[in-house]
Amino acid sequence: MTLTIASPDGSALDKTGTFTLGSGIEANYSTCEHCVVVVQDATGTNKKFFPESGTITISSSTPPSSAATSGLTGSLDKVKLVEVTIGGAPNYVSTPVAGGACLYFTAEPLNAVP
């Protein structure tokens, strides 16, 4: 299982704070600023999961683009991820899989390195 935290231009990951996942612009991979994606069995079934609810806290990150060069620390709290498909370029729209699997992180510390 691989957890990826990304931002389209990298700038959102340089801001510290707590951010709500699964609503507003964070409700779809095509619009998210704090894009959390879990890929299960990347060499086999390649299931992808995207947040339906919860928060991400970014507690240390020093601009510019330190998340990309130095990593970041923080946590995921009460994050429910649902199985999705993610469309291709240019929009990358995420669509929940009917009857798909779910993952749940109650309180998961992050210590990410590039």
GROMACS .gro file of N, CA and C in nm:
model
  342
    1MET      N    1   0.085  -0.116   0.000
    1MET     CA    2   0.000   0.000   0.000
    1MET      C    3   0.090   0.123   0.000
    2THR      N    4   0.057   0.219  -0.086
    2THR     CA    5   0.134   0.342  -0.097
    2THR      C    6   0.043   0.461  -0.069
    3LEU      N    7   0.086   0.550   0.019
    3LEU     CA    8   0.014   0.672   0.049
    3LEU      C    9   0.086   0.787  -0.018
    4THR      N   10   0.012   0.863  -0.100
    4THR     CA   11   0.068   0.979  -0.168
    4THR      C   12  -0.006   1.104  -0.122
    5ILE      N   13   0.070   1.207  -0.088
    5ILE     CA   14   0.012   1.337  -0.055
    5ILE      C   15   0.071   1.435  -0.154
    6ALA      N   16  -0.015   1.500  -0.230
    6ALA     CA   17   0.033   1.588  -0.337
    6ALA      C   18  -0.053   1.713  -0.345
    7SER      N   19  -0.003   1.808  -0.419
    7SER     CA   20  -0.073   1.932  -0.450
    7SER      C   21  -0.040   1.963  -0.596
    8PRO      N   22  -0.138   2.007  -0.675
    8PRO     CA   23  -0.112   2.029  -0.817
    8PRO      C   24   0.013   2.110  -0.847
    9ASP      N   25   0.034   2.219  -0.773
    9ASP     CA   26   0.153   2.301  -0.799
    9ASP      C   27   0.253   2.297  -0.683
   10GLY      N   28   0.222   2.218  -0.580
   10GLY     CA   29   0.312   2.204  -0.466
   10GLY      C   30   0.295   2.309  -0.359
   11SER      N   31   0.230   2.421  -0.388
   11SER     CA   32   0.224   2.532  -0.292
   11SER      C   33   0.139   2.501  -0.170
   12ALA      N   34   0.031   2.424  -0.184
   12ALA     CA   35  -0.057   2.397  -0.070
   12ALA      C   36   0.015   2.318   0.039
   13LEU      N   37   0.111   2.237   0.002
   13LEU     CA   38   0.182   2.156   0.101
   13LEU      C   39   0.285   2.237   0.178
   14ASP      N   40   0.310   2.359   0.138
   14ASP     CA   41   0.403   2.446   0.210
   14ASP      C   42   0.331   2.529   0.317
   15LYS      N   43   0.199   2.514   0.328
   15LYS     CA   44   0.121   2.588   0.427
   15LYS      C   45   0.089   2.495   0.543
   16THR      N   46   0.121   2.539   0.665
   16THR     CA   47   0.088   2.458   0.782
   16THR      C   48  -0.055   2.484   0.824
   17GLY      N   49  -0.114   2.388   0.895
   17GLY     CA   50  -0.250   2.401   0.943
   17GLY      C   51  -0.325   2.271   0.927
   18THR      N   52  -0.454   2.277   0.960
   18THR     CA   53  -0.542   2.161   0.947
   18THR      C   54  -0.641   2.189   0.836
   19PHE      N   55  -0.656   2.092   0.746
   19PHE     CA   56  -0.738   2.109   0.627
   19PHE      C   57  -0.839   1.995   0.617
   20THR      N   58  -0.964   2.030   0.589
   20THR     CA   59  -1.072   1.932   0.577
   20THR      C   60  -1.066   1.864   0.441
   21LEU      N   61  -1.072   1.732   0.444
   21LEU     CA   62  -1.070   1.652   0.321
   21LEU      C   63  -1.212   1.607   0.287
   22GLY      N   64  -1.239   1.584   0.160
   22GLY     CA   65  -1.366   1.525   0.118
   22GLY      C   66  -1.480   1.622   0.095
   23SER      N   67  -1.456   1.753   0.107
   23SER     CA   68  -1.562   1.850   0.080
   23SER      C   69  -1.504   1.970   0.008
   24GLY      N   70  -1.591   2.046  -0.058
   24GLY     CA   71  -1.545   2.162  -0.135
   24GLY      C   72  -1.447   2.119  -0.242
   25ILE      N   73  -1.340   2.197  -0.258
   25ILE     CA   74  -1.241   2.163  -0.361
   25ILE      C   75  -1.166   2.034  -0.329
   26GLU      N   76  -1.169   1.992  -0.203
   26GLU     CA   77  -1.100   1.869  -0.162
   26GLU      C   78  -1.184   1.744  -0.188
   27ALA      N   79  -1.302   1.759  -0.250
   27ALA     CA   80  -1.394   1.646  -0.271
   27ALA      C   81  -1.361   1.562  -0.394
   28ASN      N   82  -1.271   1.610  -0.479
   28ASN     CA   83  -1.240   1.536  -0.600
   28ASN      C   84  -1.092   1.552  -0.634
   29TYR      N   85  -1.033   1.447  -0.688
   29TYR     CA   86  -0.892   1.452  -0.726
   29TYR      C   87  -0.866   1.560  -0.830
   30SER      N   88  -0.965   1.590  -0.912
   30SER     CA   89  -0.947   1.689  -1.019
   30SER      C   90  -0.934   1.831  -0.965
   31THR      N   91  -0.977   1.856  -0.841
   31THR     CA   92  -0.976   1.993  -0.787
   31THR      C   93  -0.900   2.007  -0.655
   32CYS      N   94  -0.854   1.897  -0.597
   32CYS     CA   95  -0.798   1.902  -0.462
   32CYS      C   96  -0.667   1.982  -0.455
   33GLU      N   97  -0.647   2.047  -0.340
   33GLU     CA   98  -0.520   2.113  -0.310
   33GLU      C   99  -0.435   2.026  -0.220
   34HIS      N  100  -0.498   1.946  -0.136
   34HIS     CA  101  -0.429   1.852  -0.047
   34HIS      C  102  -0.476   1.713  -0.088
   35CYS      N  103  -0.414   1.661  -0.191
   35CYS     CA  104  -0.458   1.536  -0.255
   35CYS      C  105  -0.396   1.417  -0.184
   36VAL      N  106  -0.479   1.344  -0.111
   36VAL     CA  107  -0.435   1.223  -0.041
   36VAL      C  108  -0.489   1.104  -0.120
   37VAL      N  109  -0.400   1.020  -0.168
   37VAL     CA  110  -0.440   0.901  -0.245
   37VAL      C  111  -0.364   0.781  -0.190
   38VAL      N  112  -0.437   0.673  -0.169
   38VAL     CA  113  -0.376   0.546  -0.132
   38VAL      C  114  -0.391   0.452  -0.249
   39VAL      N  115  -0.281   0.389  -0.289
   39VAL     CA  116  -0.284   0.287  -0.395
   39VAL      C  117  -0.253   0.154  -0.329
   40GLN      N  118  -0.345   0.061  -0.344
   40GLN     CA  119  -0.329  -0.072  -0.287
   40GLN      C  120  -0.284  -0.169  -0.396
   41ASP      N  121  -0.179  -0.242  -0.370
   41ASP     CA  122  -0.128  -0.343  -0.463
   41ASP      C  123  -0.099  -0.281  -0.600
   42ALA      N  124  -0.006  -0.188  -0.601
   42ALA     CA  125   0.027  -0.115  -0.724
   42ALA      C  126   0.070  -0.205  -0.838
   43THR      N  127   0.118  -0.325  -0.808
   43THR     CA  128   0.161  -0.415  -0.915
   43THR      C  129   0.052  -0.515  -0.955
   44GLY      N  130  -0.061  -0.514  -0.884
   44GLY     CA  131  -0.168  -0.610  -0.913
   44GLY      C  132  -0.299  -0.541  -0.946
   45THR      N  133  -0.391  -0.542  -0.849
   45THR     CA  134  -0.524  -0.486  -0.873
   45THR      C  135  -0.523  -0.335  -0.887
   46ASN      N  136  -0.425  -0.269  -0.828
   46ASN     CA  137  -0.409  -0.125  -0.842
   46ASN      C  138  -0.533  -0.047  -0.797
   47LYS      N  139  -0.590  -0.083  -0.682
   47LYS     CA  140  -0.705  -0.009  -0.629
   47LYS      C  141  -0.657   0.126  -0.576
   48LYS      N  142  -0.736   0.230  -0.606
   48LYS     CA  143  -0.705   0.365  -0.558
   48LYS      C  144  -0.813   0.408  -0.460
   49PHE      N  145  -0.772   0.482  -0.357
   49PHE     CA  146  -0.864   0.531  -0.255
   49PHE      C  147  -0.843   0.681  -0.238
   50PHE      N  148  -0.956   0.754  -0.222
   50PHE     CA  149  -0.953   0.900  -0.210
   50PHE      C  150  -1.042   0.939  -0.092
   51PRO      N  151  -1.006   1.044  -0.017
   51PRO     CA  152  -1.082   1.080   0.104
   51PRO      C  153  -1.226   1.122   0.077
   52GLU      N  154  -1.314   1.069   0.163
   52GLU     CA  155  -1.453   1.111   0.165
   52GLU      C  156  -1.476   1.207   0.282
   53SER      N  157  -1.393   1.192   0.387
   53SER     CA  158  -1.405   1.278   0.505
   53SER      C  159  -1.275   1.272   0.585
   54GLY      N  160  -1.265   1.362   0.685
   54GLY     CA  161  -1.149   1.365   0.773
   54GLY      C  162  -1.065   1.490   0.753
   55THR      N  163  -0.951   1.494   0.822
   55THR     CA  164  -0.862   1.610   0.811
   55THR      C  165  -0.717   1.566   0.794
   56ILE      N  166  -0.641   1.655   0.733
   56ILE     CA  167  -0.496   1.641   0.727
   56ILE      C  168  -0.438   1.763   0.797
   57THR      N  169  -0.341   1.739   0.884
   57THR     CA  170  -0.269   1.848   0.950
   57THR      C  171  -0.126   1.846   0.899
   58ILE      N  172  -0.081   1.959   0.850
   58ILE     CA  173   0.058   1.976   0.809
   58ILE      C  174   0.122   2.063   0.915
   59SER      N  175   0.214   2.002   0.993
   59SER     CA  176   0.270   2.075   1.107
   59SER      C  177   0.407   2.133   1.083
   60SER      N  178   0.481   2.081   0.987
   60SER     CA  179   0.607   2.147   0.955
   60SER      C  180   0.636   2.133   0.807
   61SER      N  181   0.667   2.245   0.750
   61SER     CA  182   0.699   2.256   0.609
   61SER      C  183   0.747   2.399   0.589
   62THR      N  184   0.863   2.415   0.529
   62THR     CA  185   0.920   2.549   0.514
   62THR      C  186   0.925   2.587   0.367
   63PRO      N  187   0.852   2.692   0.326
   63PRO     CA  188   0.854   2.734   0.185
   63PRO      C  189   0.995   2.776   0.143
   64PRO      N  190   1.028   2.775   0.016
   64PRO     CA  191   0.939   2.732  -0.092
   64PRO      C  192   0.955   2.583  -0.123
   65SER      N  193   0.847   2.518  -0.148
   65SER     CA  194   0.841   2.379  -0.193
   65SER      C  195   0.923   2.282  -0.111
   66SER      N  196   0.930   2.304   0.019
   66SER     CA  197   1.009   2.214   0.102
   66SER      C  198   0.948   2.075   0.108
   67ALA      N  199   0.816   2.065   0.095
   67ALA     CA  200   0.753   1.933   0.098
   67ALA      C  201   0.810   1.846  -0.013
   68ALA      N  202   0.839   1.908  -0.126
   68ALA     CA  203   0.893   1.832  -0.239
   68ALA      C  204   1.041   1.801  -0.221
   69THR      N  205   1.113   1.883  -0.145
   69THR     CA  206   1.257   1.862  -0.133
   69THR      C  207   1.300   1.808   0.003
   70SER      N  208   1.229   1.842   0.109
   70SER     CA  209   1.270   1.803   0.244
   70SER      C  210   1.169   1.715   0.315
   71GLY      N  211   1.051   1.698   0.260
   71GLY     CA  212   0.946   1.622   0.326
   71GLY      C  213   0.857   1.710   0.410
   72LEU      N  214   0.763   1.645   0.483
   72LEU     CA  215   0.674   1.720   0.570
   72LEU      C  216   0.634   1.630   0.685
   73THR      N  217   0.586   1.692   0.793
   73THR     CA  218   0.533   1.617   0.906
   73THR      C  219   0.393   1.665   0.933
   74GLY      N  220   0.314   1.578   0.994
   74GLY     CA  221   0.176   1.612   1.024
   74GLY      C  222   0.100   1.488   1.063
   75SER      N  223  -0.031   1.488   1.032
   75SER     CA  224  -0.113   1.372   1.067
   75SER      C  225  -0.240   1.368   0.983
   76LEU      N  226  -0.294   1.248   0.973
   76LEU     CA  227  -0.427   1.227   0.917
   76LEU      C  228  -0.517   1.192   1.034
   77ASP      N  229  -0.636   1.253   1.042
   77ASP     CA  230  -0.725   1.228   1.155
   77ASP      C  231  -0.865   1.195   1.105
   78LYS      N  232  -0.914   1.080   1.145
   78LYS     CA  233  -1.049   1.035   1.111
   78LYS      C  234  -1.074   1.043   0.961
   79VAL      N  235  -0.979   0.995   0.882
   79VAL     CA  236  -0.989   1.001   0.736
   79VAL      C  237  -1.050   0.872   0.683
   80LYS      N  238  -1.165   0.887   0.618
   80LYS     CA  239  -1.228   0.775   0.549
   80LYS      C  240  -1.197   0.789   0.401
   81LEU      N  241  -1.136   0.686   0.345
   81LEU     CA  242  -1.104   0.685   0.202
   81LEU      C  243  -1.192   0.580   0.134
   82VAL      N  244  -1.248   0.617   0.020
   82VAL     CA  245  -1.332   0.525  -0.056
   82VAL      C  246  -1.260   0.488  -0.185
   83GLU      N  247  -1.287   0.367  -0.233
   83GLU     CA  248  -1.227   0.322  -0.358
   83GLU      C  249  -1.280   0.406  -0.473
   84VAL      N  250  -1.190   0.451  -0.559
   84VAL     CA  251  -1.226   0.536  -0.673
   84VAL      C  252  -1.154   0.491  -0.799
   85THR      N  253  -1.206   0.537  -0.910
   85THR     CA  254  -1.129   0.535  -1.034
   85THR      C  255  -1.088   0.679  -1.059
   86ILE      N  256  -0.974   0.700  -1.120
   86ILE     CA  257  -0.928   0.835  -1.152
   86ILE      C  258  -0.909   0.841  -1.302
   87GLY      N  259  -0.986   0.930  -1.366
   87GLY     CA  260  -0.981   0.945  -1.511
   87GLY      C  261  -0.848   1.001  -1.558
   88GLY      N  262  -0.828   0.996  -1.686
   88GLY     CA  263  -0.704   1.042  -1.745
   88GLY      C  264  -0.699   1.192  -1.767
   89ALA      N  265  -0.590   1.234  -1.829
   89ALA     CA  266  -0.567   1.376  -1.859
   89ALA      C  267  -0.676   1.425  -1.953
   90PRO      N  268  -0.712   1.549  -1.947
   90PRO     CA  269  -0.651   1.654  -1.865
   90PRO      C  270  -0.720   1.675  -1.730
   91ASN      N  271  -0.833   1.608  -1.702
   91ASN     CA  272  -0.911   1.643  -1.583
   91ASN      C  273  -0.885   1.558  -1.459
   92TYR      N  274  -0.848   1.432  -1.473
   92TYR     CA  275  -0.820   1.343  -1.360
   92TYR      C  276  -0.933   1.340  -1.258
   93VAL      N  277  -1.056   1.325  -1.304
   93VAL     CA  278  -1.173   1.322  -1.217
   93VAL      C  279  -1.178   1.189  -1.141
   94SER      N  280  -1.198   1.197  -1.009
   94SER     CA  281  -1.212   1.075  -0.929
   94SER      C  282  -1.360   1.042  -0.914
   95THR      N  283  -1.393   0.914  -0.933
   95THR     CA  284  -1.531   0.868  -0.925
   95THR      C  285  -1.537   0.748  -0.831
   96PRO      N  286  -1.621   0.756  -0.726
   96PRO     CA  287  -1.633   0.642  -0.634
   96PRO      C  288  -1.679   0.516  -0.706
   97VAL      N  289  -1.623   0.402  -0.666
   97VAL     CA  290  -1.661   0.272  -0.721
   97VAL      C  291  -1.782   0.222  -0.643
   98ALA      N  292  -1.893   0.193  -0.712
   98ALA     CA  293  -2.013   0.142  -0.647
   98ALA      C  294  -1.980   0.010  -0.576
   99GLY      N  295  -2.011   0.003  -0.447
   99GLY     CA  296  -1.982  -0.117  -0.369
   99GLY      C  297  -1.834  -0.140  -0.343
  100GLY      N  298  -1.753  -0.036  -0.367
  100GLY     CA  299  -1.608  -0.047  -0.350
  100GLY      C  300  -1.565  -0.055  -0.205
  101ALA      N  301  -1.440  -0.083  -0.185
  101ALA     CA  302  -1.382  -0.096  -0.051
  101ALA      C  303  -1.358   0.042   0.011
  102CYS      N  304  -1.339   0.043   0.143
  102CYS     CA  305  -1.308   0.166   0.217
  102CYS      C  306  -1.188   0.140   0.308
  103LEU      N  307  -1.116   0.246   0.339
  103LEU     CA  308  -1.008   0.244   0.436
  103LEU      C  309  -1.036   0.355   0.538
  104TYR      N  310  -0.987   0.339   0.661
  104TYR     CA  311  -1.010   0.440   0.763
  104TYR      C  312  -0.884   0.458   0.847
  105PHE      N  313  -0.838   0.582   0.857
  105PHE     CA  314  -0.725   0.616   0.944
  105PHE      C  315  -0.780   0.695   1.062
  106THR      N  316  -0.770   0.641   1.184
  106THR     CA  317  -0.823   0.713   1.300
  106THR      C  318  -0.731   0.828   1.339
  107ALA      N  319  -0.604   0.802   1.352
  107ALA     CA  320  -0.505   0.905   1.385
  107ALA      C  321  -0.370   0.852   1.339
  108GLU      N  322  -0.326   0.897   1.224
  108GLU     CA  323  -0.205   0.844   1.163
  108GLU      C  324  -0.100   0.954   1.150
  109PRO      N  325   0.014   0.942   1.220
  109PRO     CA  326   0.119   1.044   1.204
  109PRO      C  327   0.183   1.035   1.066
  110LEU      N  328   0.225   1.149   1.016
  110LEU     CA  329   0.293   1.156   0.887
  110LEU      C  330   0.435   1.206   0.909
  111ASN      N  331   0.527   1.142   0.846
  111ASN     CA  332   0.665   1.187   0.843
  111ASN      C  333   0.714   1.151   0.704
  112ALA      N  334   0.678   1.234   0.608
  112ALA     CA  335   0.700   1.204   0.467
  112ALA      C  336   0.834   1.258   0.420
  113VAL      N  337   0.898   1.179   0.338
  113VAL     CA  338   1.022   1.222   0.273
  113VAL      C  339   1.001   1.212   0.123
  114PRO      N  340   1.068   1.299   0.047
  114PRO     CA  341   1.048   1.297  -0.099
  114PRO      C  342   1.102   1.170  -0.163
   0.00000   0.00000   0.00000
